[in-house]
Amino acid sequence: MTATFEQRLDAFRRLDDVKMTFARRDWFPGTSGNLSIKIESEPLQFAVTASGKDKTKLSPEDYLVVDRDSRPVDSTSLKPSAETLIHAVVYKKFPQAGACFHVHTVWNNLISELYFGQRAFSIQGQELIKGLGIWEENASITVPIVENFADIPTLAAAIEKVITPEVPGVLIRNHGIYAWGGNDFEAKRHLEAFEFLFEYHARLLQLRQAVVSTTPTN
Ligand SMILES: CSCCC(=O)C(=O)COP(=O)(O)O
Ligand SMILES: [Zn+2]
């Protein structure tokens, strides 16, 4: 069934809300980033940001609805995000996913470059891991990191291979993060938890380095 007018409006309003919240945090530098909310599972349809827009602004031409092949379901002059295929991969691999958000931040880029050698970033014993829905004592998480292939089908295939249901996110080297959740509230919480963990870890490394370089040696 094609998404109804009310379903679209609801998804677009939710996207507006998330978009403006992230924009206030400077999470969309240089028109980067894209957001989606699932509208229908069978057949898959989701609302996604239009490509190349300034995501710090609101306009009547910010979103469109696409199908499982990332094609617009209506006739429109709007182009879906260049990275729509990645959102589609997430929804196809995890049918419980209801929203998927992508941002480029300095912290996620730093972590993606620092740990690209291991193709993953792991962290343990941080309270904010609970923000990812993982509540066990002293939990550890591992976020996969993929190469930033310019060819989006290649990038989407690389992401499809490494994402797991345990950790709702993936880093792209020197590019950004994709995070998802059962709905927009959960996907936002996951993204915020990831960003906290990345910033915490990068700052910890900096502080340790500063302490080492200012500690006198005998
Ligand atoms: C200027 S950012 C380069 C493209 C990108 O990585 C991105 O997230 C935004 O692409 P979109 O087509 O969704 O605007
Ligand atoms: Zn991007």
PDB file of C-alpha atoms and ligand atoms in Angstrom:
ATOM      1  CA  MET A   1       0.000   0.000   0.000  1.00  0.00           C
ATOM      2  CA  THR A   2       1.224   3.519  -0.781  1.00  0.00           C
ATOM      3  CA  ALA A   3       1.824   5.765   2.207  1.00  0.00           C
ATOM      4  CA  THR A   4      -1.178   7.932   3.003  1.00  0.00           C
ATOM      5  CA  PHE A   5      -1.057  11.716   3.135  1.00  0.00           C
ATOM      6  CA  GLU A   6      -1.344  11.584   6.946  1.00  0.00           C
ATOM      7  CA  GLN A   7       1.527   9.086   7.242  1.00  0.00           C
ATOM      8  CA  ARG A   8       3.758  11.278   5.088  1.00  0.00           C
ATOM      9  CA  LEU A   9       2.864  14.413   6.994  1.00  0.00           C
ATOM     10  CA  ASP A  10       3.600  12.709  10.298  1.00  0.00           C
ATOM     11  CA  ALA A  11       6.994  11.449   9.039  1.00  0.00           C
ATOM     12  CA  PHE A  12       7.903  14.853   7.557  1.00  0.00           C
ATOM     13  CA  ARG A  13       7.007  16.626  10.816  1.00  0.00           C
ATOM     14  CA  ARG A  14       9.104  14.190  12.827  1.00  0.00           C
ATOM     15  CA  LEU A  15      11.998  14.685  10.427  1.00  0.00           C
ATOM     16  CA  ASP A  16      11.661  18.458  10.794  1.00  0.00           C
ATOM     17  CA  ASP A  17      11.916  18.059  14.539  1.00  0.00           C
ATOM     18  CA  VAL A  18      15.021  15.858  14.486  1.00  0.00           C
ATOM     19  CA  LYS A  19      16.616  17.949  11.764  1.00  0.00           C
ATOM     20  CA  MET A  20      16.284  21.228  13.644  1.00  0.00           C
ATOM     21  CA  THR A  21      17.531  19.642  16.878  1.00  0.00           C
ATOM     22  CA  PHE A  22      20.642  18.309  15.122  1.00  0.00           C
ATOM     23  CA  ALA A  23      21.100  21.568  13.201  1.00  0.00           C
ATOM     24  CA  ARG A  24      21.294  23.483  16.499  1.00  0.00           C
ATOM     25  CA  ARG A  25      24.234  21.217  17.398  1.00  0.00           C
ATOM     26  CA  ASP A  26      26.007  21.986  14.099  1.00  0.00           C
ATOM     27  CA  TRP A  27      25.661  18.362  13.040  1.00  0.00           C
ATOM     28  CA  PHE A  28      25.037  19.233   9.347  1.00  0.00           C
ATOM     29  CA  PRO A  29      28.145  21.125   8.184  1.00  0.00           C
ATOM     30  CA  GLY A  30      28.254  21.979   4.495  1.00  0.00           C
ATOM     31  CA  THR A  31      24.846  20.372   3.678  1.00  0.00           C
ATOM     32  CA  SER A  32      26.148  17.002   4.931  1.00  0.00           C
ATOM     33  CA  GLY A  33      23.934  14.433   6.628  1.00  0.00           C
ATOM     34  CA  ASN A  34      20.679  12.725   5.786  1.00  0.00           C
ATOM     35  CA  LEU A  35      17.697  11.441   7.760  1.00  0.00           C
ATOM     36  CA  SER A  36      14.940   8.946   7.159  1.00  0.00           C
ATOM     37  CA  ILE A  37      11.835   7.594   8.857  1.00  0.00           C
ATOM     38  CA  LYS A  38      10.132   4.410   7.743  1.00  0.00           C
ATOM     39  CA  ILE A  39       6.483   4.739   6.748  1.00  0.00           C
ATOM     40  CA  GLU A  40       5.609   1.230   5.514  1.00  0.00           C
ATOM     41  CA  SER A  41       7.386  -2.115   5.917  1.00  0.00           C
ATOM     42  CA  GLU A  42       5.603  -4.162   3.260  1.00  0.00           C
ATOM     43  CA  PRO A  43       6.338  -2.926   0.703  1.00  0.00           C
ATOM     44  CA  LEU A  44       9.161  -0.831   2.147  1.00  0.00           C
ATOM     45  CA  GLN A  45       8.589   2.936   1.900  1.00  0.00           C
ATOM     46  CA  PHE A  46      10.435   5.620   3.828  1.00  0.00           C
ATOM     47  CA  ALA A  47      10.612   9.383   3.981  1.00  0.00           C
ATOM     48  CA  VAL A  48      14.133  10.672   3.354  1.00  0.00           C
ATOM     49  CA  THR A  49      15.830  14.055   3.108  1.00  0.00           C
ATOM     50  CA  ALA A  50      16.246  15.484  -0.380  1.00  0.00           C
ATOM     51  CA  SER A  51      19.830  15.617  -1.631  1.00  0.00           C
ATOM     52  CA  GLY A  52      22.057  18.657  -1.284  1.00  0.00           C
ATOM     53  CA  LYS A  53      19.696  20.738   0.855  1.00  0.00           C
ATOM     54  CA  ASP A  54      20.841  23.002   3.654  1.00  0.00           C
ATOM     55  CA  LYS A  55      19.683  20.840   6.545  1.00  0.00           C
ATOM     56  CA  THR A  56      19.753  23.750   8.975  1.00  0.00           C
ATOM     57  CA  LYS A  57      16.717  25.226   7.206  1.00  0.00           C
ATOM     58  CA  LEU A  58      13.070  24.230   6.809  1.00  0.00           C
ATOM     59  CA  SER A  59      11.412  24.318   3.412  1.00  0.00           C
ATOM     60  CA  PRO A  60       8.412  22.599   1.774  1.00  0.00           C
ATOM     61  CA  GLU A  61      10.889  20.673  -0.407  1.00  0.00           C
ATOM     62  CA  ASP A  62      12.958  18.945   2.249  1.00  0.00           C
ATOM     63  CA  TYR A  63      11.712  15.340   2.051  1.00  0.00           C
ATOM     64  CA  LEU A  64      10.300  12.768  -0.312  1.00  0.00           C
ATOM     65  CA  VAL A  65       9.089   9.191  -0.032  1.00  0.00           C
ATOM     66  CA  VAL A  66      11.074   6.386  -1.662  1.00  0.00           C
ATOM     67  CA  ASP A  67      10.617   2.639  -2.129  1.00  0.00           C
ATOM     68  CA  ARG A  68      12.892  -0.345  -1.395  1.00  0.00           C
ATOM     69  CA  ASP A  69      14.905   0.470  -4.533  1.00  0.00           C
ATOM     70  CA  SER A  70      15.430   4.058  -3.297  1.00  0.00           C
ATOM     71  CA  ARG A  71      13.180   5.384  -6.073  1.00  0.00           C
ATOM     72  CA  PRO A  72      10.670   8.182  -5.386  1.00  0.00           C
ATOM     73  CA  VAL A  73       7.151   6.787  -5.100  1.00  0.00           C
ATOM     74  CA  ASP A  74       5.598  10.013  -6.475  1.00  0.00           C
ATOM     75  CA  SER A  75       6.531  12.071  -9.460  1.00  0.00           C
ATOM     76  CA  THR A  76       8.751  14.824  -8.048  1.00  0.00           C
ATOM     77  CA  SER A  77      11.616  17.044  -9.092  1.00  0.00           C
ATOM     78  CA  LEU A  78      13.293  16.344  -5.731  1.00  0.00           C
ATOM     79  CA  LYS A  79      16.261  13.971  -5.667  1.00  0.00           C
ATOM     80  CA  PRO A  80      16.512  11.619  -2.708  1.00  0.00           C
ATOM     81  CA  SER A  81      19.709  11.795  -0.643  1.00  0.00           C
ATOM     82  CA  ALA A  82      22.689  10.491  -2.586  1.00  0.00           C
ATOM     83  CA  GLU A  83      23.095   7.999   0.291  1.00  0.00           C
ATOM     84  CA  THR A  84      19.504   6.702   0.303  1.00  0.00           C
ATOM     85  CA  LEU A  85      20.769   3.225  -0.570  1.00  0.00           C
ATOM     86  CA  ILE A  86      22.391   3.023   2.879  1.00  0.00           C
ATOM     87  CA  HIS A  87      19.079   3.763   4.607  1.00  0.00           C
ATOM     88  CA  ALA A  88      17.455   1.077   2.443  1.00  0.00           C
ATOM     89  CA  VAL A  89      20.133  -1.444   3.448  1.00  0.00           C
ATOM     90  CA  VAL A  90      19.437  -0.739   7.141  1.00  0.00           C
ATOM     91  CA  TYR A  91      15.646  -1.143   6.747  1.00  0.00           C
ATOM     92  CA  LYS A  92      16.023  -4.320   4.688  1.00  0.00           C
ATOM     93  CA  LYS A  93      18.535  -5.948   7.040  1.00  0.00           C
ATOM     94  CA  PHE A  94      16.733  -4.905  10.244  1.00  0.00           C
ATOM     95  CA  PRO A  95      12.953  -4.971   9.707  1.00  0.00           C
ATOM     96  CA  GLN A  96      12.488  -3.575  13.260  1.00  0.00           C
ATOM     97  CA  ALA A  97      14.325  -0.366  12.333  1.00  0.00           C
ATOM     98  CA  GLY A  98      11.957   2.598  12.034  1.00  0.00           C
ATOM     99  CA  ALA A  99      14.365   5.510  11.602  1.00  0.00           C
ATOM    100  CA  CYS A 100      17.923   6.017  10.427  1.00  0.00           C
ATOM    101  CA  PHE A 101      20.046   9.157  10.903  1.00  0.00           C
ATOM    102  CA  HIS A 102      23.394  10.140   9.405  1.00  0.00           C
ATOM    103  CA  VAL A 103      25.630  12.996  10.569  1.00  0.00           C
ATOM    104  CA  HIS A 104      29.164  14.143   9.930  1.00  0.00           C
ATOM    105  CA  THR A 105      30.830  15.416  13.107  1.00  0.00           C
ATOM    106  CA  VAL A 106      34.477  16.094  13.919  1.00  0.00           C
ATOM    107  CA  TRP A 107      34.350  13.514  16.732  1.00  0.00           C
ATOM    108  CA  ASN A 108      32.930  10.690  14.635  1.00  0.00           C
ATOM    109  CA  ASN A 109      35.421  11.504  11.859  1.00  0.00           C
ATOM    110  CA  LEU A 110      38.366  11.464  14.295  1.00  0.00           C
ATOM    111  CA  ILE A 111      37.360   8.106  15.759  1.00  0.00           C
ATOM    112  CA  SER A 112      36.738   6.620  12.303  1.00  0.00           C
ATOM    113  CA  GLU A 113      40.251   7.591  11.208  1.00  0.00           C
ATOM    114  CA  LEU A 114      42.026   6.654  14.448  1.00  0.00           C
ATOM    115  CA  TYR A 115      40.556   3.131  14.497  1.00  0.00           C
ATOM    116  CA  PHE A 116      40.219   2.410  10.805  1.00  0.00           C
ATOM    117  CA  GLY A 117      43.262   0.094  11.072  1.00  0.00           C
ATOM    118  CA  GLN A 118      41.184  -2.253  13.273  1.00  0.00           C
ATOM    119  CA  ARG A 119      38.042  -1.668  11.159  1.00  0.00           C
ATOM    120  CA  ALA A 120      36.227  -1.126  14.474  1.00  0.00           C
ATOM    121  CA  PHE A 121      36.076   1.086  17.543  1.00  0.00           C
ATOM    122  CA  SER A 122      35.474  -0.607  20.907  1.00  0.00           C
ATOM    123  CA  ILE A 123      34.658   0.957  24.238  1.00  0.00           C
ATOM    124  CA  GLN A 124      33.734  -0.525  27.615  1.00  0.00           C
ATOM    125  CA  GLY A 125      32.358   0.492  30.972  1.00  0.00           C
ATOM    126  CA  GLN A 126      30.729   3.777  29.949  1.00  0.00           C
ATOM    127  CA  GLU A 127      27.294   4.634  31.334  1.00  0.00           C
ATOM    128  CA  LEU A 128      26.139   6.006  27.967  1.00  0.00           C
ATOM    129  CA  ILE A 129      26.393   2.505  26.477  1.00  0.00           C
ATOM    130  CA  LYS A 130      22.980   2.115  28.133  1.00  0.00           C
ATOM    131  CA  GLY A 131      21.764   4.771  25.690  1.00  0.00           C
ATOM    132  CA  LEU A 132      22.258   2.117  23.023  1.00  0.00           C
ATOM    133  CA  GLY A 133      19.840  -0.167  24.866  1.00  0.00           C
ATOM    134  CA  ILE A 134      22.661  -2.320  26.317  1.00  0.00           C
ATOM    135  CA  TRP A 135      22.169  -2.568  30.061  1.00  0.00           C
ATOM    136  CA  GLU A 136      24.568  -5.295  31.203  1.00  0.00           C
ATOM    137  CA  GLU A 137      27.237  -4.529  33.818  1.00  0.00           C
ATOM    138  CA  ASN A 138      30.499  -3.181  32.378  1.00  0.00           C
ATOM    139  CA  ALA A 139      29.212  -3.716  28.836  1.00  0.00           C
ATOM    140  CA  SER A 140      31.476  -3.233  25.875  1.00  0.00           C
ATOM    141  CA  ILE A 141      30.470  -2.301  22.344  1.00  0.00           C
ATOM    142  CA  THR A 142      32.242  -2.513  19.012  1.00  0.00           C
ATOM    143  CA  VAL A 143      31.239  -0.128  16.244  1.00  0.00           C
ATOM    144  CA  PRO A 144      32.312  -1.297  12.765  1.00  0.00           C
ATOM    145  CA  ILE A 145      34.186   1.099  10.476  1.00  0.00           C
ATOM    146  CA  VAL A 146      34.061   0.841   6.677  1.00  0.00           C
ATOM    147  CA  GLU A 147      36.117   2.537   3.973  1.00  0.00           C
ATOM    148  CA  ASN A 148      34.547   5.656   2.482  1.00  0.00           C
ATOM    149  CA  PHE A 149      33.910   4.261  -0.998  1.00  0.00           C
ATOM    150  CA  ALA A 150      32.821   7.006  -3.398  1.00  0.00           C
ATOM    151  CA  ASP A 151      30.572   4.558  -5.234  1.00  0.00           C
ATOM    152  CA  ILE A 152      27.430   4.431  -3.084  1.00  0.00           C
ATOM    153  CA  PRO A 153      26.326   0.884  -4.068  1.00  0.00           C
ATOM    154  CA  THR A 154      29.831  -0.314  -3.058  1.00  0.00           C
ATOM    155  CA  LEU A 155      29.615   1.663   0.201  1.00  0.00           C
ATOM    156  CA  ALA A 156      26.120   0.330   0.932  1.00  0.00           C
ATOM    157  CA  ALA A 157      27.263  -3.266   0.270  1.00  0.00           C
ATOM    158  CA  ALA A 158      30.260  -2.803   2.601  1.00  0.00           C
ATOM    159  CA  ILE A 159      27.910  -1.488   5.310  1.00  0.00           C
ATOM    160  CA  GLU A 160      25.438  -4.318   4.814  1.00  0.00           C
ATOM    161  CA  LYS A 161      28.244  -6.828   5.466  1.00  0.00           C
ATOM    162  CA  VAL A 162      29.384  -5.417   8.811  1.00  0.00           C
ATOM    163  CA  ILE A 163      26.287  -4.108  10.602  1.00  0.00           C
ATOM    164  CA  THR A 164      24.826  -6.246  13.385  1.00  0.00           C
ATOM    165  CA  PRO A 165      21.637  -6.125  15.459  1.00  0.00           C
ATOM    166  CA  GLU A 166      23.693  -5.730  18.679  1.00  0.00           C
ATOM    167  CA  VAL A 167      25.129  -2.299  17.878  1.00  0.00           C
ATOM    168  CA  PRO A 168      22.816   0.130  16.028  1.00  0.00           C
ATOM    169  CA  GLY A 169      25.450   2.076  14.138  1.00  0.00           C
ATOM    170  CA  VAL A 170      28.321   2.056  11.672  1.00  0.00           C
ATOM    171  CA  LEU A 171      31.161   4.508  11.061  1.00  0.00           C
ATOM    172  CA  ILE A 172      32.369   5.450   7.602  1.00  0.00           C
ATOM    173  CA  ARG A 173      36.038   6.455   7.549  1.00  0.00           C
ATOM    174  CA  ASN A 174      36.523  10.232   7.497  1.00  0.00           C
ATOM    175  CA  HIS A 175      32.878  10.641   6.576  1.00  0.00           C
ATOM    176  CA  GLY A 176      30.398  10.110   9.409  1.00  0.00           C
ATOM    177  CA  ILE A 177      28.072   7.746  11.225  1.00  0.00           C
ATOM    178  CA  TYR A 178      24.782   6.020  10.447  1.00  0.00           C
ATOM    179  CA  ALA A 179      22.677   5.157  13.502  1.00  0.00           C
ATOM    180  CA  TRP A 180      19.219   3.645  13.590  1.00  0.00           C
ATOM    181  CA  GLY A 181      16.515   2.537  15.997  1.00  0.00           C
ATOM    182  CA  GLY A 182      12.980   1.203  16.263  1.00  0.00           C
ATOM    183  CA  ASN A 183      11.623   4.743  15.826  1.00  0.00           C
ATOM    184  CA  ASP A 184      12.881   8.324  15.577  1.00  0.00           C
ATOM    185  CA  PHE A 185      13.133   8.726  19.375  1.00  0.00           C
ATOM    186  CA  GLU A 186      15.315   5.629  19.668  1.00  0.00           C
ATOM    187  CA  ALA A 187      17.486   6.398  16.636  1.00  0.00           C
ATOM    188  CA  LYS A 188      18.146   9.883  18.064  1.00  0.00           C
ATOM    189  CA  ARG A 189      19.046   8.434  21.459  1.00  0.00           C
ATOM    190  CA  HIS A 190      21.429   5.971  19.813  1.00  0.00           C
ATOM    191  CA  LEU A 191      23.090   8.672  17.731  1.00  0.00           C
ATOM    192  CA  GLU A 192      23.521  10.898  20.780  1.00  0.00           C
ATOM    193  CA  ALA A 193      25.008   8.029  22.784  1.00  0.00           C
ATOM    194  CA  PHE A 194      27.495   7.244  20.004  1.00  0.00           C
ATOM    195  CA  GLU A 195      28.518  10.868  19.682  1.00  0.00           C
ATOM    196  CA  PHE A 196      29.035  11.155  23.462  1.00  0.00           C
ATOM    197  CA  LEU A 197      31.212   8.025  23.468  1.00  0.00           C
ATOM    198  CA  PHE A 198      33.305   9.235  20.512  1.00  0.00           C
ATOM    199  CA  GLU A 199      33.871  12.664  22.011  1.00  0.00           C
ATOM    200  CA  TYR A 200      34.644  11.248  25.443  1.00  0.00           C
ATOM    201  CA  HIS A 201      37.185   8.828  24.026  1.00  0.00           C
ATOM    202  CA  ALA A 202      38.900  11.343  21.740  1.00  0.00           C
ATOM    203  CA  ARG A 203      39.131  13.907  24.565  1.00  0.00           C
ATOM    204  CA  LEU A 204      40.480  11.257  26.951  1.00  0.00           C
ATOM    205  CA  LEU A 205      43.273  10.443  24.495  1.00  0.00           C
ATOM    206  CA  GLN A 206      44.095  14.156  24.178  1.00  0.00           C
ATOM    207  CA  LEU A 207      44.183  14.659  27.959  1.00  0.00           C
ATOM    208  CA  ARG A 208      46.326  11.594  28.511  1.00  0.00           C
ATOM    209  CA  GLN A 209      48.750  12.863  25.902  1.00  0.00           C
ATOM    210  CA  ALA A 210      48.828  16.289  27.547  1.00  0.00           C
ATOM    211  CA  VAL A 211      49.508  14.731  30.959  1.00  0.00           C
ATOM    212  CA  VAL A 212      52.330  12.587  29.555  1.00  0.00           C
ATOM    213  CA  SER A 213      53.973  15.516  27.802  1.00  0.00           C
ATOM    214  CA  THR A 214      53.830  17.799  30.850  1.00  0.00           C
ATOM    215  CA  THR A 215      54.911  15.209  33.461  1.00  0.00           C
ATOM    216  CA  PRO A 216      58.567  15.831  34.354  1.00  0.00           C
ATOM    217  CA  THR A 217      60.867  12.831  34.035  1.00  0.00           C
ATOM    218  CA  ASN A 218      63.691  12.273  36.555  1.00  0.00           C
TER     219      ASN A 218
HETATM  220  C1  LIG B   1      28.487  17.794   1.236  1.00  0.00           C
HETATM  221  S1  LIG B   1      28.413  16.321   2.124  1.00  0.00           S
HETATM  222  C2  LIG B   1      28.692  15.053   0.894  1.00  0.00           C
HETATM  223  C3  LIG B   1      27.541  14.087   0.735  1.00  0.00           C
HETATM  224  C4  LIG B   1      27.233  13.428   2.061  1.00  0.00           C
HETATM  225  O1  LIG B   1      28.080  12.726   2.586  1.00  0.00           O
HETATM  226  C5  LIG B   1      25.999  13.649   2.741  1.00  0.00           C
HETATM  227  O2  LIG B   1      25.816  13.155   3.843  1.00  0.00           O
HETATM  228  C6  LIG B   1      24.912  14.502   2.167  1.00  0.00           C
HETATM  229  O3  LIG B   1      24.420  13.985   0.982  1.00  0.00           O
HETATM  230  P1  LIG B   1      22.874  14.238   0.571  1.00  0.00           P
HETATM  231  O4  LIG B   1      22.790  13.766  -0.856  1.00  0.00           O
HETATM  232  O5  LIG B   1      22.060  13.421   1.514  1.00  0.00           O
HETATM  233  O6  LIG B   1      22.591  15.710   0.735  1.00  0.00           O
HETATM  234 ZN    ZN B   2      27.368  11.648   4.375  1.00  0.00          ZN
END
